[in-house]
PDB file of C-alpha atoms in Angstrom:
ATOM      1  CA  UNK A   1     113.286  96.233  24.685  1.00  0.00           C
ATOM      2  CA  UNK A   2     111.377  98.794  26.693  1.00  0.00           C
ATOM      3  CA  UNK A   3     111.676  99.293  30.261  1.00  0.00           C
ATOM      4  CA  UNK A   4     109.167  97.222  32.150  1.00  0.00           C
ATOM      5  CA  UNK A   5     105.733  98.956  32.751  1.00  0.00           C
ATOM      6  CA  UNK A   6     104.395  98.805  36.272  1.00  0.00           C
ATOM      7  CA  UNK A   7     101.647  96.357  36.287  1.00  0.00           C
ATOM      8  CA  UNK A   8      98.202  97.817  35.658  1.00  0.00           C
ATOM      9  CA  UNK A   9      99.857 100.928  34.120  1.00  0.00           C
ATOM     10  CA  UNK A  10      98.707 100.003  30.596  1.00  0.00           C
ATOM     11  CA  UNK A  11      96.038  97.654  29.374  1.00  0.00           C
ATOM     12  CA  UNK A  12      95.826  95.254  26.628  1.00  0.00           C
ATOM     13  CA  UNK A  13      93.399  97.369  24.788  1.00  0.00           C
ATOM     14  CA  UNK A  14      96.396  98.987  23.045  1.00  0.00           C
ATOM     15  CA  UNK A  15      96.912  95.702  21.161  1.00  0.00           C
ATOM     16  CA  UNK A  16      93.468  94.642  20.871  1.00  0.00           C
ATOM     17  CA  UNK A  17      93.964  94.066  16.923  1.00  0.00           C
ATOM     18  CA  UNK A  18      97.261  92.208  17.247  1.00  0.00           C
ATOM     19  CA  UNK A  19      97.547  88.571  16.820  1.00  0.00           C
ATOM     20  CA  UNK A  20      99.433  87.424  19.731  1.00  0.00           C
ATOM     21  CA  UNK A  21     100.043  83.950  18.316  1.00  0.00           C
ATOM     22  CA  UNK A  22     102.227  85.715  15.659  1.00  0.00           C
ATOM     23  CA  UNK A  23     103.794  87.867  18.236  1.00  0.00           C
ATOM     24  CA  UNK A  24     104.737  84.666  20.171  1.00  0.00           C
ATOM     25  CA  UNK A  25     106.064  83.269  17.164  1.00  0.00           C
ATOM     26  CA  UNK A  26     108.370  86.433  16.651  1.00  0.00           C
ATOM     27  CA  UNK A  27     109.319  86.238  20.363  1.00  0.00           C
ATOM     28  CA  UNK A  28     110.338  82.485  19.974  1.00  0.00           C
ATOM     29  CA  UNK A  29     112.708  83.879  17.260  1.00  0.00           C
ATOM     30  CA  UNK A  30     114.241  86.321  19.785  1.00  0.00           C
ATOM     31  CA  UNK A  31     112.533  89.495  18.699  1.00  0.00           C
ATOM     32  CA  UNK A  32     112.737  91.948  21.409  1.00  0.00           C
ATOM     33  CA  UNK A  33     110.258  94.433  19.980  1.00  0.00           C
ATOM     34  CA  UNK A  34     107.630  91.597  19.778  1.00  0.00           C
ATOM     35  CA  UNK A  35     108.304  90.755  23.386  1.00  0.00           C
ATOM     36  CA  UNK A  36     107.623  94.450  24.147  1.00  0.00           C
ATOM     37  CA  UNK A  37     104.456  94.037  22.228  1.00  0.00           C
ATOM     38  CA  UNK A  38     103.575  90.841  24.140  1.00  0.00           C
ATOM     39  CA  UNK A  39     104.424  92.292  27.604  1.00  0.00           C
ATOM     40  CA  UNK A  40     102.360  95.294  26.976  1.00  0.00           C
ATOM     41  CA  UNK A  41      99.518  92.909  26.051  1.00  0.00           C
ATOM     42  CA  UNK A  42      99.809  90.286  28.720  1.00  0.00           C
ATOM     43  CA  UNK A  43     101.284  92.130  31.726  1.00  0.00           C
ATOM     44  CA  UNK A  44      98.069  93.223  33.050  1.00  0.00           C
ATOM     45  CA  UNK A  45      96.207  89.928  32.618  1.00  0.00           C
ATOM     46  CA  UNK A  46      99.310  88.087  34.279  1.00  0.00           C
ATOM     47  CA  UNK A  47      99.386  90.452  37.130  1.00  0.00           C
ATOM     48  CA  UNK A  48      95.825  90.401  37.858  1.00  0.00           C
ATOM     49  CA  UNK A  49      95.632  86.570  37.950  1.00  0.00           C
ATOM     50  CA  UNK A  50      98.727  86.498  40.235  1.00  0.00           C
ATOM     51  CA  UNK A  51      97.439  89.217  42.498  1.00  0.00           C
ATOM     52  CA  UNK A  52      94.343  87.253  43.358  1.00  0.00           C
ATOM     53  CA  UNK A  53      96.153  84.157  44.469  1.00  0.00           C
ATOM     54  CA  UNK A  54      99.213  85.833  46.067  1.00  0.00           C
ATOM     55  CA  UNK A  55      97.331  88.892  47.435  1.00  0.00           C
ATOM     56  CA  UNK A  56     100.381  90.763  48.307  1.00  0.00           C
ATOM     57  CA  UNK A  57     101.125  93.571  45.733  1.00  0.00           C
ATOM     58  CA  UNK A  58     104.783  93.587  46.134  1.00  0.00           C
ATOM     59  CA  UNK A  59     105.255  89.814  45.871  1.00  0.00           C
ATOM     60  CA  UNK A  60     102.434  89.873  42.998  1.00  0.00           C
ATOM     61  CA  UNK A  61     104.687  92.133  40.904  1.00  0.00           C
ATOM     62  CA  UNK A  62     107.741  89.990  41.462  1.00  0.00           C
ATOM     63  CA  UNK A  63     105.879  86.746  40.507  1.00  0.00           C
ATOM     64  CA  UNK A  64     104.426  88.538  37.340  1.00  0.00           C
ATOM     65  CA  UNK A  65     107.707  89.702  36.304  1.00  0.00           C
ATOM     66  CA  UNK A  66     109.020  86.061  36.615  1.00  0.00           C
ATOM     67  CA  UNK A  67     106.111  84.904  34.520  1.00  0.00           C
ATOM     68  CA  UNK A  68     107.015  87.349  31.839  1.00  0.00           C
ATOM     69  CA  UNK A  69     110.442  85.941  31.903  1.00  0.00           C
ATOM     70  CA  UNK A  70     109.137  82.651  31.515  1.00  0.00           C
ATOM     71  CA  UNK A  71     107.060  83.785  28.550  1.00  0.00           C
ATOM     72  CA  UNK A  72     110.039  85.102  26.801  1.00  0.00           C
ATOM     73  CA  UNK A  73     112.123  81.875  27.654  1.00  0.00           C
ATOM     74  CA  UNK A  74     109.402  79.333  26.661  1.00  0.00           C
ATOM     75  CA  UNK A  75     108.114  81.236  23.672  1.00  0.00           C
ATOM     76  CA  UNK A  76     109.358  78.298  21.386  1.00  0.00           C
ATOM     77  CA  UNK A  77     107.208  75.842  23.447  1.00  0.00           C
ATOM     78  CA  UNK A  78     103.956  77.736  22.633  1.00  0.00           C
ATOM     79  CA  UNK A  79     101.661  75.799  20.257  1.00  0.00           C
ATOM     80  CA  UNK A  80      98.612  77.833  18.750  1.00  0.00           C
ATOM     81  CA  UNK A  81      96.699  74.556  18.139  1.00  0.00           C
ATOM     82  CA  UNK A  82      96.759  73.929  21.875  1.00  0.00           C
ATOM     83  CA  UNK A  83      95.084  77.229  22.784  1.00  0.00           C
ATOM     84  CA  UNK A  84      95.245  81.000  22.777  1.00  0.00           C
ATOM     85  CA  UNK A  85      98.229  82.806  23.958  1.00  0.00           C
ATOM     86  CA  UNK A  86      96.346  84.662  26.688  1.00  0.00           C
ATOM     87  CA  UNK A  87      95.142  81.110  28.247  1.00  0.00           C
ATOM     88  CA  UNK A  88      98.840  79.781  28.017  1.00  0.00           C
ATOM     89  CA  UNK A  89     100.023  82.980  29.807  1.00  0.00           C
ATOM     90  CA  UNK A  90      97.084  82.743  32.480  1.00  0.00           C
ATOM     91  CA  UNK A  91      98.061  79.080  32.997  1.00  0.00           C
ATOM     92  CA  UNK A  92     101.783  79.900  33.656  1.00  0.00           C
ATOM     93  CA  UNK A  93     100.781  82.752  35.961  1.00  0.00           C
ATOM     94  CA  UNK A  94      98.508  80.747  37.889  1.00  0.00           C
ATOM     95  CA  UNK A  95     101.017  78.092  38.426  1.00  0.00           C
ATOM     96  CA  UNK A  96     103.789  80.459  39.472  1.00  0.00           C
ATOM     97  CA  UNK A  97     101.458  82.302  41.744  1.00  0.00           C
ATOM     98  CA  UNK A  98     100.351  78.897  43.530  1.00  0.00           C
ATOM     99  CA  UNK A  99     103.968  78.051  43.825  1.00  0.00           C
ATOM    100  CA  UNK A 100     104.882  81.219  45.496  1.00  0.00           C
ATOM    101  CA  UNK A 101     101.918  80.771  47.978  1.00  0.00           C
ATOM    102  CA  UNK A 102     102.969  77.193  48.719  1.00  0.00           C
ATOM    103  CA  UNK A 103     106.532  78.207  49.206  1.00  0.00           C
ATOM    104  CA  UNK A 104     105.722  81.134  51.482  1.00  0.00           C
ATOM    105  CA  UNK A 105     103.395  78.713  53.512  1.00  0.00           C
ATOM    106  CA  UNK A 106     106.183  76.055  53.739  1.00  0.00           C
ATOM    107  CA  UNK A 107     108.585  78.775  54.934  1.00  0.00           C
ATOM    108  CA  UNK A 108     106.307  79.915  57.577  1.00  0.00           C
ATOM    109  CA  UNK A 109     105.407  76.483  58.727  1.00  0.00           C
ATOM    110  CA  UNK A 110     109.425  75.696  59.050  1.00  0.00           C
ATOM    111  CA  UNK A 111     109.687  79.001  61.068  1.00  0.00           C
ATOM    112  CA  UNK A 112     106.774  77.996  63.384  1.00  0.00           C
ATOM    113  CA  UNK A 113     108.186  74.540  63.844  1.00  0.00           C
ATOM    114  CA  UNK A 114     111.567  75.908  64.491  1.00  0.00           C
ATOM    115  CA  UNK A 115     110.041  78.519  66.952  1.00  0.00           C
ATOM    116  CA  UNK A 116     108.003  75.477  68.688  1.00  0.00           C
ATOM    117  CA  UNK A 117     111.011  73.392  69.061  1.00  0.00           C
ATOM    118  CA  UNK A 118     113.150  76.230  70.622  1.00  0.00           C
ATOM    119  CA  UNK A 119     110.183  77.123  72.945  1.00  0.00           C
ATOM    120  CA  UNK A 120     109.848  73.262  74.059  1.00  0.00           C
ATOM    121  CA  UNK A 121     113.549  73.160  74.655  1.00  0.00           C
ATOM    122  CA  UNK A 122     113.678  76.162  76.626  1.00  0.00           C
ATOM    123  CA  UNK A 123     110.729  75.038  78.651  1.00  0.00           C
ATOM    124  CA  UNK A 124     112.286  71.567  79.148  1.00  0.00           C
ATOM    125  CA  UNK A 125     115.661  73.207  80.203  1.00  0.00           C
ATOM    126  CA  UNK A 126     113.626  75.296  82.785  1.00  0.00           C
ATOM    127  CA  UNK A 127     111.776  72.404  84.231  1.00  0.00           C
ATOM    128  CA  UNK A 128     114.897  70.319  84.565  1.00  0.00           C
ATOM    129  CA  UNK A 129     116.620  73.042  86.343  1.00  0.00           C
ATOM    130  CA  UNK A 130     113.701  73.545  88.604  1.00  0.00           C
ATOM    131  CA  UNK A 131     113.368  69.763  89.423  1.00  0.00           C
ATOM    132  CA  UNK A 132     117.287  69.665  90.106  1.00  0.00           C
ATOM    133  CA  UNK A 133     117.062  72.707  92.432  1.00  0.00           C
ATOM    134  CA  UNK A 134     114.236  71.112  94.205  1.00  0.00           C
ATOM    135  CA  UNK A 135     115.946  67.846  94.627  1.00  0.00           C
ATOM    136  CA  UNK A 136     118.942  69.624  95.937  1.00  0.00           C
ATOM    137  CA  UNK A 137     116.894  71.320  98.532  1.00  0.00           C
ATOM    138  CA  UNK A 138     115.549  68.146  99.523  1.00  0.00           C
ATOM    139  CA  UNK A 139     118.861  66.581  99.902  1.00  0.00           C
ATOM    140  CA  UNK A 140     120.398  69.376 101.874  1.00  0.00           C
ATOM    141  CA  UNK A 141     117.271  69.395 104.323  1.00  0.00           C
ATOM    142  CA  UNK A 142     117.437  65.624 104.750  1.00  0.00           C
ATOM    143  CA  UNK A 143     121.369  65.765 105.360  1.00  0.00           C
ATOM    144  CA  UNK A 144     120.634  68.246 108.207  1.00  0.00           C
ATOM    145  CA  UNK A 145     118.493  65.405 109.878  1.00  0.00           C
ATOM    146  CA  UNK A 146     121.706  63.049 110.043  1.00  0.00           C
ATOM    147  CA  UNK A 147     124.049  63.070 112.904  1.00  0.00           C
ATOM    148  CA  UNK A 148     127.244  65.027 112.479  1.00  0.00           C
ATOM    149  CA  UNK A 149     129.390  61.982 111.754  1.00  0.00           C
ATOM    150  CA  UNK A 150     126.878  60.421 109.408  1.00  0.00           C
ATOM    151  CA  UNK A 151     126.649  63.773 107.491  1.00  0.00           C
ATOM    152  CA  UNK A 152     130.387  64.212 107.098  1.00  0.00           C
ATOM    153  CA  UNK A 153     130.872  60.541 105.981  1.00  0.00           C
ATOM    154  CA  UNK A 154     128.122  60.481 103.555  1.00  0.00           C
ATOM    155  CA  UNK A 155     129.528  63.891 102.153  1.00  0.00           C
ATOM    156  CA  UNK A 156     132.805  62.876 101.959  1.00  0.00           C
ATOM    157  CA  UNK A 157     131.930  59.558 100.068  1.00  0.00           C
ATOM    158  CA  UNK A 158     129.113  60.898  97.717  1.00  0.00           C
ATOM    159  CA  UNK A 159     130.180  64.484  97.027  1.00  0.00           C
ATOM    160  CA  UNK A 160     134.032  64.027  97.084  1.00  0.00           C
ATOM    161  CA  UNK A 161     134.325  60.464  95.891  1.00  0.00           C
ATOM    162  CA  UNK A 162     136.266  58.864  98.923  1.00  0.00           C
ATOM    163  CA  UNK A 163     136.353  55.276  99.653  1.00  0.00           C
ATOM    164  CA  UNK A 164     135.281  54.020 103.260  1.00  0.00           C
ATOM    165  CA  UNK A 165     138.939  53.704 104.127  1.00  0.00           C
ATOM    166  CA  UNK A 166     139.622  57.195 102.890  1.00  0.00           C
ATOM    167  CA  UNK A 167     136.626  58.597 104.961  1.00  0.00           C
ATOM    168  CA  UNK A 168     137.869  56.977 107.976  1.00  0.00           C
ATOM    169  CA  UNK A 169     141.194  58.444 107.723  1.00  0.00           C
ATOM    170  CA  UNK A 170     139.761  61.765 107.005  1.00  0.00           C
ATOM    171  CA  UNK A 171     137.540  61.497 109.921  1.00  0.00           C
ATOM    172  CA  UNK A 172     140.113  59.886 112.161  1.00  0.00           C
ATOM    173  CA  UNK A 173     137.312  57.296 113.051  1.00  0.00           C
ATOM    174  CA  UNK A 174     137.550  53.376 113.017  1.00  0.00           C
ATOM    175  CA  UNK A 175     136.710  51.850 109.617  1.00  0.00           C
ATOM    176  CA  UNK A 176     133.781  49.802 110.976  1.00  0.00           C
ATOM    177  CA  UNK A 177     132.176  52.773 112.809  1.00  0.00           C
ATOM    178  CA  UNK A 178     132.130  54.582 109.523  1.00  0.00           C
ATOM    179  CA  UNK A 179     130.661  51.735 107.675  1.00  0.00           C
ATOM    180  CA  UNK A 180     127.871  51.537 110.319  1.00  0.00           C
ATOM    181  CA  UNK A 181     127.216  55.298 110.406  1.00  0.00           C
ATOM    182  CA  UNK A 182     127.192  55.622 106.519  1.00  0.00           C
ATOM    183  CA  UNK A 183     124.620  52.648 106.226  1.00  0.00           C
ATOM    184  CA  UNK A 184     122.609  54.183 109.096  1.00  0.00           C
ATOM    185  CA  UNK A 185     122.832  57.716 107.191  1.00  0.00           C
ATOM    186  CA  UNK A 186     121.843  56.473 103.849  1.00  0.00           C
ATOM    187  CA  UNK A 187     118.878  54.418 105.305  1.00  0.00           C
ATOM    188  CA  UNK A 188     117.757  57.807 107.023  1.00  0.00           C
ATOM    189  CA  UNK A 189     118.500  59.500 103.822  1.00  0.00           C
ATOM    190  CA  UNK A 190     116.431  57.195 101.630  1.00  0.00           C
ATOM    191  CA  UNK A 191     113.507  57.330 104.102  1.00  0.00           C
ATOM    192  CA  UNK A 192     113.695  61.187 103.990  1.00  0.00           C
ATOM    193  CA  UNK A 193     113.738  61.353 100.392  1.00  0.00           C
ATOM    194  CA  UNK A 194     110.831  59.003  99.967  1.00  0.00           C
ATOM    195  CA  UNK A 195     112.862  56.526  97.948  1.00  0.00           C
ATOM    196  CA  UNK A 196     111.200  53.123  97.818  1.00  0.00           C
ATOM    197  CA  UNK A 197     113.448  49.918  97.303  1.00  0.00           C
TER     198      UNK A 197
END
C-alpha cells in the first residue's frame, strides 16, 4: 500500500474513469493496491466533509484517516445496489466527524463542570473560614465582657472540657459559686452573641 497522501494533495480526477464499486469489491478481498486506488479517489472527498464539520484541520486529518481505515475494514459490507461508493464514504465520514465534535463537546462540558465544582468548593471553604473567623472574633469580644471568674469558668468548661467540680477545684472556688458564675456568664454570652432561645 502507498504511504498516505496528505489530504487535499491529490484529487479524485486521477481516477475519474475508475468504477469504485469494482474497486470496493477488490478492497473487500484484501487487495492493497485496490485500497490505494480507493484512498486516492476518496480521501479528498472524505477530508472535505470532515473539515466542514470538525473545523480543525489537524483533527479533521485524524478523523479522515479513521474513516479511510473504516472503509478498508468495512469494505465487505458495501452493497452497490444501496448506493454509490462516494455516498457510502460520505455517510461514514459525516458520522465520524459528528461523533468527534460531540466527543470534544462532551469533554469540554465535563472539564467546565469540574472547574465549576472546584470553584464552588473553594468558594464554600473560604466562606466557611470567614464565617468561623467572624464568629470566633465575636466570642472573644463577648468573653471580654464577662467578669474574670465567669470568663475563667466558661473557658475551662467549654474549651478544656472540665466539669463543674473540676472547674471549682482548678479555680479554688466553691462549687455553688462556680455554677452561679457560669450560669450568669453563659446568659451574658448568649445575649452578647444575639442568640435567641
